[in-house]
PDB file of C-alpha atoms in Angstrom:
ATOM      1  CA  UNK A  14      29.685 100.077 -57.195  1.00 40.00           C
ATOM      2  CA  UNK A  15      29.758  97.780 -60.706  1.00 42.00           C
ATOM      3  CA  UNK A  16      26.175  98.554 -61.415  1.00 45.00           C
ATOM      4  CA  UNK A  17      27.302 102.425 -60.961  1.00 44.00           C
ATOM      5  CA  UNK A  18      29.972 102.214 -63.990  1.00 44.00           C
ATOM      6  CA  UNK A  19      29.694 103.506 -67.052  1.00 46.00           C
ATOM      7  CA  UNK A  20      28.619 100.285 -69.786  1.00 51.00           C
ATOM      8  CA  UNK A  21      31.934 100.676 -71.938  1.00 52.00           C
ATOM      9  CA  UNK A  22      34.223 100.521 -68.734  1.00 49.00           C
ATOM     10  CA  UNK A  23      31.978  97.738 -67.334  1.00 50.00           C
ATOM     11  CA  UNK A  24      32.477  95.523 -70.197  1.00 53.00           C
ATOM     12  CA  UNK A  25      36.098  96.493 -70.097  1.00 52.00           C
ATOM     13  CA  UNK A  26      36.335  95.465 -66.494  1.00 50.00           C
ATOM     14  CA  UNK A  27      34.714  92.376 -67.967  1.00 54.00           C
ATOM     15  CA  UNK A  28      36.635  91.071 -70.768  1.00 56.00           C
ATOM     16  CA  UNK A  29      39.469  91.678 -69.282  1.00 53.00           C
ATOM     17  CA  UNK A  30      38.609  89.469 -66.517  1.00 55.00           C
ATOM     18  CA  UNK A  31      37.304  86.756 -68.526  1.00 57.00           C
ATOM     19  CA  UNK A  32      39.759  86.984 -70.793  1.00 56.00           C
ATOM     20  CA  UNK A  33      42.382  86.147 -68.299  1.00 50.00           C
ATOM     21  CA  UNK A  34      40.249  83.280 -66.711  1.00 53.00           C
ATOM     22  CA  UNK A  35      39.849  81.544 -69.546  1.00 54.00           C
ATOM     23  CA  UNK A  36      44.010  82.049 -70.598  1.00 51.00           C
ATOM     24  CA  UNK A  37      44.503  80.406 -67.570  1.00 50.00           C
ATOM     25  CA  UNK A  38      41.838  77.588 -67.708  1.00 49.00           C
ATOM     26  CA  UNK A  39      42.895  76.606 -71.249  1.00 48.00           C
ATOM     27  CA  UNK A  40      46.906  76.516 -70.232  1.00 43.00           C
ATOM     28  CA  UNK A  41      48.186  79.453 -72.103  1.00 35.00           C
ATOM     29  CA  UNK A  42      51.178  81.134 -71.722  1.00 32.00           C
ATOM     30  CA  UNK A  43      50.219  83.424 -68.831  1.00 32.00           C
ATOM     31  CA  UNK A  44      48.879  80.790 -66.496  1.00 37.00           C
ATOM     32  CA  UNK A  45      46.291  81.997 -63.697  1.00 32.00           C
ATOM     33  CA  UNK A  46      46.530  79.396 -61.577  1.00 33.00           C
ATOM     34  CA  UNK A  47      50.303  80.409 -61.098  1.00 35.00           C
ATOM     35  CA  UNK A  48      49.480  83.197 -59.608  1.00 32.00           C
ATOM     36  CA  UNK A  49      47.887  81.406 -56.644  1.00 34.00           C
ATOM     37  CA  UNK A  50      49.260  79.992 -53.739  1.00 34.00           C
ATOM     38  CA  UNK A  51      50.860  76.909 -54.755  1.00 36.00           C
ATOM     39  CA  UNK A  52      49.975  73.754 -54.138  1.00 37.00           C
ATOM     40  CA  UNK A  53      50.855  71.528 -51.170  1.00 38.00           C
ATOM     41  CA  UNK A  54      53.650  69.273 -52.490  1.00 35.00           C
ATOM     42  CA  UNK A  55      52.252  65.749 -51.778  1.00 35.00           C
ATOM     43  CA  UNK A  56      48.506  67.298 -53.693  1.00 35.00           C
ATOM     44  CA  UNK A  57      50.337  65.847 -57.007  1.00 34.00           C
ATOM     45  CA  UNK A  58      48.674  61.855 -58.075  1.00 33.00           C
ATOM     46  CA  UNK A  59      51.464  60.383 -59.661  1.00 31.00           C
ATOM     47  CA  UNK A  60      49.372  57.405 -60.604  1.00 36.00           C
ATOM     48  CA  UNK A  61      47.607  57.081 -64.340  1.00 38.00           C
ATOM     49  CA  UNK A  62      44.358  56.345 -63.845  1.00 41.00           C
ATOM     50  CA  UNK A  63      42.425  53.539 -66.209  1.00 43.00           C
ATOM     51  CA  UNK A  64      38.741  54.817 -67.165  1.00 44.00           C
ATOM     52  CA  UNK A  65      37.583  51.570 -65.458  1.00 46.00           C
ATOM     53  CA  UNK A  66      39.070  52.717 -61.750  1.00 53.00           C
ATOM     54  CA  UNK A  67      35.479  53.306 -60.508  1.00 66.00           C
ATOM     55  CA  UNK A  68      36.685  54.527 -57.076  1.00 90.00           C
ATOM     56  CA  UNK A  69      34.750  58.081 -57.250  1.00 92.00           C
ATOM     57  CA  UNK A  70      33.933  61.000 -55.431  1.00 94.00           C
ATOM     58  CA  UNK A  71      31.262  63.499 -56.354  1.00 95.00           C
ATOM     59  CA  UNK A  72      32.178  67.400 -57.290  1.00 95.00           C
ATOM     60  CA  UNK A  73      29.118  69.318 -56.784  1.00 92.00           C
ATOM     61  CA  UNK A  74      30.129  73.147 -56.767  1.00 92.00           C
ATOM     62  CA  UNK A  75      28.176  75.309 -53.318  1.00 86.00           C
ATOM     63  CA  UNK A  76      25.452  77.333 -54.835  1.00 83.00           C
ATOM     64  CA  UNK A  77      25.675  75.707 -58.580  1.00 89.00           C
ATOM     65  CA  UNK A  78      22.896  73.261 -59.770  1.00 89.00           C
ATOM     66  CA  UNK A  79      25.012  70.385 -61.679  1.00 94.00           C
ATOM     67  CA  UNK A  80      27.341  67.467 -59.889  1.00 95.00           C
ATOM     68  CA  UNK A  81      29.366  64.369 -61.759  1.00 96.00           C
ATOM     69  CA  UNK A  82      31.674  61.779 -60.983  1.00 96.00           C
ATOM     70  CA  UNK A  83      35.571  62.034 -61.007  1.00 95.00           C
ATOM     71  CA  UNK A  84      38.294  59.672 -59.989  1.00 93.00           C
ATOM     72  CA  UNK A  85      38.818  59.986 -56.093  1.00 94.00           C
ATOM     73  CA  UNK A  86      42.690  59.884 -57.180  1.00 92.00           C
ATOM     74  CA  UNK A  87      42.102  63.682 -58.483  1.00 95.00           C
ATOM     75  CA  UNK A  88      43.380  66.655 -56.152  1.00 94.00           C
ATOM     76  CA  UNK A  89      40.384  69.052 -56.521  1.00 95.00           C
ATOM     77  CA  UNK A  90      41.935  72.911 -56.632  1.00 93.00           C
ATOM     78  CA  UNK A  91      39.281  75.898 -56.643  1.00 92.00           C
ATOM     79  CA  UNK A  92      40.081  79.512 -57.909  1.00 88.00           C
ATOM     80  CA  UNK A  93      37.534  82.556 -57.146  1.00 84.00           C
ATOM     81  CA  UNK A  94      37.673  85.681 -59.535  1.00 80.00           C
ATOM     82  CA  UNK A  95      35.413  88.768 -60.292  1.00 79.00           C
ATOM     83  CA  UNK A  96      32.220  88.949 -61.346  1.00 79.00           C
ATOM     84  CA  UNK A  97      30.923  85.837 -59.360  1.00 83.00           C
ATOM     85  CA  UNK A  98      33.305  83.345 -62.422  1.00 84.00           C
ATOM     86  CA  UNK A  99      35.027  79.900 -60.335  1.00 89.00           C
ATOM     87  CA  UNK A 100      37.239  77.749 -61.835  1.00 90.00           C
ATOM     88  CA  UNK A 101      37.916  74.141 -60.265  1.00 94.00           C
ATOM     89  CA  UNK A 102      41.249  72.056 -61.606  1.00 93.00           C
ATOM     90  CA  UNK A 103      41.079  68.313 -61.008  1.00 95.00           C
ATOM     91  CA  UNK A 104      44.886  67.017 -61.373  1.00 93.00           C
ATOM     92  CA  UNK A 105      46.265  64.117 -61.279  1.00 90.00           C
ATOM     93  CA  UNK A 106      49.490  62.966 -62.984  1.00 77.00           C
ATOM     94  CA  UNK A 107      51.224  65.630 -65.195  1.00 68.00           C
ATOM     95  CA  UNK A 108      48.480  64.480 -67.729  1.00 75.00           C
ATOM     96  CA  UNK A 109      45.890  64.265 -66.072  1.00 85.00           C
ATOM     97  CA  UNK A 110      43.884  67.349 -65.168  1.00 91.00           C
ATOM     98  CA  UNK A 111      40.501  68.997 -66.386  1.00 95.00           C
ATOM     99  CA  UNK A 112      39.174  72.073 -65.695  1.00 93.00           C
ATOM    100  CA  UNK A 113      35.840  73.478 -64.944  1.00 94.00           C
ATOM    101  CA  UNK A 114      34.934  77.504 -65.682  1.00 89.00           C
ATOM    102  CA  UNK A 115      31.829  78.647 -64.562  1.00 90.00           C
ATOM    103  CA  UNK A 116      30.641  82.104 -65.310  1.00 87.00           C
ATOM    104  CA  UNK A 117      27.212  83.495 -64.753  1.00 89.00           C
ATOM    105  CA  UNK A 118      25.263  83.796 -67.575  1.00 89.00           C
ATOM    106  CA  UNK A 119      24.376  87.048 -66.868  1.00 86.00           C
ATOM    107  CA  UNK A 120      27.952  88.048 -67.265  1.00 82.00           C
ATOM    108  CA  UNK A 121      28.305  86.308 -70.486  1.00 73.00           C
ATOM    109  CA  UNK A 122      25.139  88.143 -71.845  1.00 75.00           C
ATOM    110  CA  UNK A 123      27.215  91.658 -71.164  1.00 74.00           C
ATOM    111  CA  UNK A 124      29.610  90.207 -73.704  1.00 62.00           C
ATOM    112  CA  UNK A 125      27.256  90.109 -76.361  1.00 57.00           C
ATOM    113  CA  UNK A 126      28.212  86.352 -76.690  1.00 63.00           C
ATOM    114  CA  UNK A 127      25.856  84.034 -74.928  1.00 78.00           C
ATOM    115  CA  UNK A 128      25.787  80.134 -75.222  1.00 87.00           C
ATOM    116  CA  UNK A 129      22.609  80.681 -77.512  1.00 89.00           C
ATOM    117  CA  UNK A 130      24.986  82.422 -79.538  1.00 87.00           C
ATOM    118  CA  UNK A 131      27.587  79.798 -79.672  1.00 88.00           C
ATOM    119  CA  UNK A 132      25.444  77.044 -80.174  1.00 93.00           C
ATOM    120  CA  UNK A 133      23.540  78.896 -83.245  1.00 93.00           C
ATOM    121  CA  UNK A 134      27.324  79.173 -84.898  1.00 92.00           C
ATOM    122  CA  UNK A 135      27.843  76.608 -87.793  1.00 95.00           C
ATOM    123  CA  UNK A 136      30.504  74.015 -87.115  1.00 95.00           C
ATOM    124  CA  UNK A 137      33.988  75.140 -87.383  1.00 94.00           C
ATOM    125  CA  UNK A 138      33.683  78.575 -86.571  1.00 93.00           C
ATOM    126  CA  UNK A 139      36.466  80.007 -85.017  1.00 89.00           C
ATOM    127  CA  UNK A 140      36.812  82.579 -81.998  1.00 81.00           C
ATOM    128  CA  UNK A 141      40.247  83.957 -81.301  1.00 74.00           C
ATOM    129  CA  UNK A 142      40.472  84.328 -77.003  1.00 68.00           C
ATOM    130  CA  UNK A 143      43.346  87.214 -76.351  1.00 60.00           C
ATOM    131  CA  UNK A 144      44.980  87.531 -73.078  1.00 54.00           C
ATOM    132  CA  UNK A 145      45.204  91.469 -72.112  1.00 48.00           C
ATOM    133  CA  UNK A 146      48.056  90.923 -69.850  1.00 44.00           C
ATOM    134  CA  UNK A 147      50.331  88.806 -71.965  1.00 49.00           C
ATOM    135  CA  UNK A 148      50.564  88.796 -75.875  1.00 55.00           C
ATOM    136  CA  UNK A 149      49.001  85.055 -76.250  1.00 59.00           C
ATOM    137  CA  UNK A 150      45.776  84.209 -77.470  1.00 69.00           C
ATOM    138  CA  UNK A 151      43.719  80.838 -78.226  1.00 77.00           C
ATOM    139  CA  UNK A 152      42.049  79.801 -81.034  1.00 83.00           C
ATOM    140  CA  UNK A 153      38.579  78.371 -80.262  1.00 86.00           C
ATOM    141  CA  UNK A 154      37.061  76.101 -83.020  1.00 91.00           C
ATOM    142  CA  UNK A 155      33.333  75.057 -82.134  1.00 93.00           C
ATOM    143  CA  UNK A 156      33.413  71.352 -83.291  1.00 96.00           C
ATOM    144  CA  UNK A 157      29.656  70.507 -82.711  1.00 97.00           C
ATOM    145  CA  UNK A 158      26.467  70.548 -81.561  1.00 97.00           C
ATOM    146  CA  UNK A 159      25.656  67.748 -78.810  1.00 96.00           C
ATOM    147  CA  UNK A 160      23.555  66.754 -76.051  1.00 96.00           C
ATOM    148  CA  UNK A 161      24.506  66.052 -72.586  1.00 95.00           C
ATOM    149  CA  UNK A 162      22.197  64.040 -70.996  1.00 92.00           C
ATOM    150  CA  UNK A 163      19.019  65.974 -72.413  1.00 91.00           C
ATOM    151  CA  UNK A 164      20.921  68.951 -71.814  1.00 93.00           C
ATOM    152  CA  UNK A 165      22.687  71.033 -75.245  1.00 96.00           C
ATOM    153  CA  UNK A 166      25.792  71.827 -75.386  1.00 96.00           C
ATOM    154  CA  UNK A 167      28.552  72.468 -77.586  1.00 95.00           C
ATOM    155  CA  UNK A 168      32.093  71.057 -78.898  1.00 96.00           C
ATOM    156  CA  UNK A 169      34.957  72.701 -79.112  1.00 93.00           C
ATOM    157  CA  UNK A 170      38.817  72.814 -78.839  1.00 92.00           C
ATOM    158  CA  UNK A 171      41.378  75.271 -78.672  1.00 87.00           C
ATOM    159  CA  UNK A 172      44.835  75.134 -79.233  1.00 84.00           C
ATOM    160  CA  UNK A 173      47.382  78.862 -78.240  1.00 81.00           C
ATOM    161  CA  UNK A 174      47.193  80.914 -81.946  1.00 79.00           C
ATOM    162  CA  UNK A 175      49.282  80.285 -83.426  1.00 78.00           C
ATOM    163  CA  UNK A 176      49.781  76.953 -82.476  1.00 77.00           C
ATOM    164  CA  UNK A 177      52.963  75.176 -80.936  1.00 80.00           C
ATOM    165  CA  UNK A 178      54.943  72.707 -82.799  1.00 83.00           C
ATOM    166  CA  UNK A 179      53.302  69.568 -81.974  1.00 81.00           C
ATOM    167  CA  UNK A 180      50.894  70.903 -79.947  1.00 79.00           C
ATOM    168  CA  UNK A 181      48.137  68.913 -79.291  1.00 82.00           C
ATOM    169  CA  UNK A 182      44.635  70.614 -78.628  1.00 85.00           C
ATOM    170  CA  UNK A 183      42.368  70.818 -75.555  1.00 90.00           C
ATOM    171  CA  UNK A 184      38.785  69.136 -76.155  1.00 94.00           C
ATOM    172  CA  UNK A 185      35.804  70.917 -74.195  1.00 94.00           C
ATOM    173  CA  UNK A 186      32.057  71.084 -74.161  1.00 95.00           C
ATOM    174  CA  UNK A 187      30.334  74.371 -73.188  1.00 91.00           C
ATOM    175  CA  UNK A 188      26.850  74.343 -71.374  1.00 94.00           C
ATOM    176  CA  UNK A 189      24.834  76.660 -70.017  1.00 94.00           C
ATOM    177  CA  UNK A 190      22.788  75.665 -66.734  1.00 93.00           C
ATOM    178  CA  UNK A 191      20.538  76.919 -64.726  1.00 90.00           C
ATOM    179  CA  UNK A 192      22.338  80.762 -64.195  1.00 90.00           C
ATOM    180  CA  UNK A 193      25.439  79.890 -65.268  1.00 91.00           C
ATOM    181  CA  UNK A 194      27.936  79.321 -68.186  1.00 90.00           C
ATOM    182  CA  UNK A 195      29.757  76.627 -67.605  1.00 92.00           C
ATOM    183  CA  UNK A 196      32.915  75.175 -69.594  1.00 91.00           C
ATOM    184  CA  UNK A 197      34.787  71.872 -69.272  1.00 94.00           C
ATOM    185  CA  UNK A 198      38.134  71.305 -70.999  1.00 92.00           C
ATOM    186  CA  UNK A 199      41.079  68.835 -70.776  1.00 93.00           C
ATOM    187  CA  UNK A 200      43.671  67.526 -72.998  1.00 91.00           C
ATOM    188  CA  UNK A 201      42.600  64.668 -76.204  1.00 89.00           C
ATOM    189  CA  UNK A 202      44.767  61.824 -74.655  1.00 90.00           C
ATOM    190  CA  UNK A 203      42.294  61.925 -71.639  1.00 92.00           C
ATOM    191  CA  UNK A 204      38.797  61.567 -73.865  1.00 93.00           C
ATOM    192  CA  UNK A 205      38.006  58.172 -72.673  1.00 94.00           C
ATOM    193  CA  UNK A 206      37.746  59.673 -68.873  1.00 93.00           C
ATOM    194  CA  UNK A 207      36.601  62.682 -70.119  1.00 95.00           C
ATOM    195  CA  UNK A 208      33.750  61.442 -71.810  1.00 96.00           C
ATOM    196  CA  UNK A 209      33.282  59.153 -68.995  1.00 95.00           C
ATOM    197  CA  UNK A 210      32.768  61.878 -66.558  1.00 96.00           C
ATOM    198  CA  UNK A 211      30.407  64.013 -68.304  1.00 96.00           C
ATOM    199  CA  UNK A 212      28.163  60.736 -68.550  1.00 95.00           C
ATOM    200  CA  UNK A 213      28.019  60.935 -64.888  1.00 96.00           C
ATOM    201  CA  UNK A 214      26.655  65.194 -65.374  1.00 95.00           C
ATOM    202  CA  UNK A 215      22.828  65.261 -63.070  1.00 94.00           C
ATOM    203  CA  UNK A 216      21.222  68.497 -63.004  1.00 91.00           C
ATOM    204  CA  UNK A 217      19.081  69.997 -60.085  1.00 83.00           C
ATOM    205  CA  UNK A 218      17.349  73.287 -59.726  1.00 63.00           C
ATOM    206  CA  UNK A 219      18.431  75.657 -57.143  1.00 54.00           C
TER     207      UNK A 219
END
């Protein structure tokens, strides 16, 4: 039936749904996830975890060809949307939660704005992310260029646009493997972790 539509309505159909996924992984306004089912009451950890708790478990996505390390403390929450895209919330305390948004790369190439795209941008370049269903948008500012254990990827954070008073923004890195797209985001205070967990990244082929 997709395949059948005409190109313009397809990519309508498109960014429209990413637009929304990515409003919701990035905590703007209109918040996906709140749309769900909500979670069981006891899922919330109320406990702060140190980066040294080395108590793990292993997230490794069906059908996706990357796994890493988390903190066997975090509730792991999984949304499905159209066009194949998944996005996973690990939460813990009120600050403590990272997302993961994987899209297929194939979608992303109907954009027009593949990872090859992003990751020949200069530092600092900006991308403004609207929300069709609400009147927020985020401002995505590509940081860097980086490697992720041989893999490249790039930088970023994003903060709503305009920002909040006080607001502080999310970090991220953006990689693309194997067939998919695949972004990771969470809030500065939890770098240490953060950075700790993408150390843990392994990559197989499907």
């Amino acid at each position: 039936f997709f395949a059948q539509l005409s190109l313009r309505t397809r990519r309508i159909l498109i960014i429209s749904t990413l637009s929304i996924i990515i409003a919701g992984m990035l905590d703007f306004s209109l918040r996906i996830n709140e749309l769900e089912a909500p979670e069981e009451p006891n899922q919330e950890v109320t406990k702060q975890e140190s980066p040294t708790n080395k108590e793990t478990k292993v997230f490794m996505p069906k059908s996706h060809s990357f796994s890493f390390a988390y903190p066997a403390a975090l509730t792991l929450v999984e949304n499905s949307y159209p066009m194949g895209a998944k996005n996973y919330t690990l939460q813990g305390s009120s600050n403590q939660k990272y997302h993961i948004l994987i899209i297929p790369t194939a979608v992303a190439a109907m954009l027009g704005q593949s990872f090859e795209d992003i990751y020949a941008l200069p530092p600092q370049s900006e991308l403004n992310l609207k929300n069709p269903l609400s009147r927020s948008s985020g401002r995505f500012i590509k940081t860097a260029n980086r490697t992720i254990k041989g893999q490249k990827a790039v930088a970023f954070t994003v903060t709503d646009n305009p920002p909040k008073p006080n607001q502080r923004p999310e970090i991220g890195v953006f990689m693309e493997i194997e067939d998919d797209v695949v972004a990771f985001t969470t809030t500065e205070q939890n770098h240490a972790r953060f950075e700790e967990m993408l150390s843990t990244l392994s990559f197989s082929a499907q």
